[in-house]
Amino acid sequence: MKKKLNDLDKYVIFSICVLLIYSICEFIFSTLTGISHDTLTTAVYGAFGGEILACCLIKIFKLKKSSDVGL
């Protein structure tokens, strides 16, 4: 029996893949051109790293619905 991944797990995998692909592309482009994109790298890592952190907090505190958190 295969265990089906839920949407949150798929999003974490997607975010990690985006970070890996961005890192590889940035390494290649900066090696070829000699230009590093510091601000873009900070933005990408901040956005997707923050999303992974948020997903981890949702998993840790088992937040499923807004009614579960008292809203």
Coordinates of N, CA and C in Angstrom, one line a residue:
M1 N 0.8 -1.2 0.0 CA 0.0 0.0 0.0 C 0.9 1.2 0.0
K2 N 0.6 2.1 -0.9 CA 1.3 3.4 -1.0 C 0.6 4.4 -0.1
K3 N 1.4 5.2 0.6 CA 0.8 6.3 1.4 C 0.8 7.5 0.5
K4 N -0.4 8.1 0.4 CA -0.6 9.3 -0.4 C -0.1 10.5 0.3
L5 N 0.6 11.4 -0.4 CA 1.1 12.6 0.1 C 0.0 13.6 0.2
N6 N -0.1 14.4 1.3 CA -1.1 15.4 1.3 C -0.6 16.7 0.7
D7 N -1.4 17.7 0.5 CA -1.0 18.9 -0.2 C 0.1 19.6 0.5
L8 N 0.2 19.6 1.8 CA 1.2 20.3 2.5 C 2.6 19.7 2.2
D9 N 2.6 18.4 2.2 CA 3.9 17.7 1.9 C 4.3 17.9 0.5
K10 N 3.4 18.0 -0.5 CA 3.7 18.3 -1.8 C 4.3 19.7 -2.0
Y11 N 3.7 20.6 -1.2 CA 4.2 22.0 -1.3 C 5.6 22.2 -0.7
V12 N 5.9 21.4 0.4 CA 7.2 21.5 0.9 C 8.2 20.9 -0.1
I13 N 7.9 19.8 -0.7 CA 8.8 19.2 -1.8 C 9.0 20.2 -2.9
F14 N 7.9 20.8 -3.3 CA 8.0 21.8 -4.4 C 8.9 23.0 -4.0
S15 N 8.8 23.5 -2.8 CA 9.6 24.6 -2.3 C 11.1 24.2 -2.3
I16 N 11.4 23.0 -1.8 CA 12.7 22.6 -1.8 C 13.3 22.4 -3.2
C17 N 12.5 21.9 -4.1 CA 12.9 21.8 -5.5 C 13.2 23.1 -6.1
V18 N 12.4 24.1 -5.8 CA 12.6 25.5 -6.4 C 13.9 26.0 -5.8
L19 N 14.2 25.8 -4.5 CA 15.4 26.3 -4.0 C 16.6 25.7 -4.6
L20 N 16.5 24.4 -4.8 CA 17.7 23.6 -5.4 C 17.9 24.1 -6.8
I21 N 16.8 24.2 -7.6 CA 17.0 24.6 -9.0 C 17.5 26.0 -9.1
Y22 N 17.0 26.9 -8.3 CA 17.5 28.3 -8.3 C 18.9 28.3 -7.9
S23 N 19.3 27.6 -6.9 CA 20.8 27.6 -6.5 C 21.7 27.1 -7.6
I24 N 21.3 26.0 -8.3 CA 22.1 25.5 -9.4 C 22.1 26.5 -10.6
C25 N 21.0 27.1 -10.9 CA 21.0 28.1 -12.0 C 21.8 29.3 -11.7
E26 N 21.7 29.8 -10.5 CA 22.4 31.0 -10.0 C 23.9 30.7 -10.0
F27 N 24.3 29.5 -9.6 CA 25.7 29.1 -9.6 C 26.3 29.1 -11.0
I28 N 25.5 28.5 -12.0 CA 25.9 28.5 -13.4 C 26.0 29.9 -14.0
F29 N 24.9 30.7 -13.8 CA 24.9 32.0 -14.4 C 26.0 32.9 -13.8
S30 N 26.2 32.8 -12.5 CA 27.2 33.7 -11.9 C 28.6 33.3 -12.3
T31 N 28.8 32.0 -12.5 CA 30.1 31.5 -13.0 C 30.4 31.9 -14.4
L32 N 29.4 31.9 -15.3 CA 29.6 32.3 -16.7 C 29.7 33.8 -16.9
T33 N 28.9 34.5 -16.2 CA 28.8 36.0 -16.4 C 29.7 36.8 -15.4
G34 N 30.0 36.2 -14.2 CA 30.7 36.9 -13.2 C 29.9 37.9 -12.4
I35 N 28.5 37.8 -12.6 CA 27.6 38.7 -11.9 C 26.8 37.9 -10.9
S36 N 26.8 38.3 -9.6 CA 25.9 37.6 -8.7 C 24.7 38.4 -8.4
H37 N 23.6 37.8 -8.2 CA 22.3 38.4 -8.0 C 21.9 38.3 -6.5
D38 N 22.6 39.1 -5.7 CA 22.4 39.0 -4.2 C 21.0 39.3 -3.8
T39 N 20.4 40.4 -4.3 CA 19.1 40.8 -3.9 C 18.0 39.7 -4.3
L40 N 18.1 39.2 -5.5 CA 17.2 38.2 -6.0 C 17.3 36.9 -5.2
T41 N 18.6 36.5 -4.9 CA 18.8 35.3 -4.1 C 18.2 35.5 -2.7
T42 N 18.4 36.6 -2.1 CA 17.8 36.9 -0.8 C 16.3 36.8 -0.8
A43 N 15.7 37.3 -1.9 CA 14.2 37.3 -2.0 C 13.7 35.9 -2.2
V44 N 14.4 35.1 -3.0 CA 13.9 33.7 -3.3 C 14.1 32.9 -2.1
Y45 N 15.2 33.0 -1.4 CA 15.4 32.2 -0.2 C 14.5 32.6 0.9
G46 N 14.3 33.9 1.0 CA 13.3 34.4 2.1 C 11.9 34.0 1.8
A47 N 11.5 34.0 0.6 CA 10.1 33.6 0.3 C 9.9 32.1 0.5
F48 N 10.7 31.3 -0.2 CA 10.5 29.9 -0.1 C 11.0 29.3 1.2
G49 N 12.0 29.8 1.8 CA 12.4 29.4 3.2 C 11.3 29.7 4.2
G50 N 10.7 30.9 4.0 CA 9.6 31.2 4.9 C 8.4 30.3 4.7
E51 N 8.1 29.9 3.5 CA 7.0 29.0 3.2 C 7.3 27.6 3.9
I52 N 8.5 27.2 3.8 CA 8.8 25.9 4.4 C 8.7 26.0 5.9
L53 N 9.1 27.1 6.5 CA 9.0 27.3 7.9 C 7.5 27.3 8.3
A54 N 6.7 28.0 7.5 CA 5.3 28.0 7.8 C 4.6 26.7 7.8
C55 N 5.0 25.9 6.8 CA 4.5 24.5 6.6 C 4.9 23.7 7.8
C56 N 6.2 23.8 8.2 CA 6.6 23.1 9.4 C 5.9 23.4 10.7
L57 N 5.6 24.7 10.8 CA 4.8 25.1 12.0 C 3.4 24.6 12.0
I58 N 2.8 24.5 10.8 CA 1.5 24.0 10.6 C 1.5 22.5 11.0
K59 N 2.5 21.8 10.6 CA 2.7 20.3 10.9 C 2.9 20.2 12.4
I60 N 3.8 21.0 13.0 CA 4.1 20.8 14.4 C 2.8 21.1 15.3
F61 N 2.1 22.2 15.0 CA 1.0 22.5 15.8 C -0.3 21.9 15.3
K62 N -0.2 21.1 14.3 CA -1.4 20.4 13.7 C -2.6 21.3 13.4
L63 N -2.3 22.4 12.7 CA -3.3 23.3 12.3 C -4.0 22.9 11.1
K64 N -5.3 22.5 11.1 CA -6.0 22.0 9.9 C -7.0 23.0 9.4
K65 N -7.8 23.5 10.3 CA -8.9 24.4 9.9 C -8.8 25.7 10.8
S66 N -9.3 26.8 10.3 CA -9.3 28.0 11.1 C -10.1 27.8 12.4
S67 N -11.1 26.9 12.4 CA -11.9 26.7 13.6 C -11.1 26.0 14.7
D68 N -10.0 25.3 14.3 CA -9.1 24.6 15.2 C -8.3 25.6 16.0
V69 N -8.0 26.7 15.5 CA -7.1 27.7 16.2 C -8.0 28.8 16.9
G70 N -9.2 28.6 17.0 CA -10.1 29.5 17.7 C -10.5 30.8 17.0
L71 N -10.5 30.7 15.7 CA -11.0 31.9 14.9 C -12.4 31.8 14.6

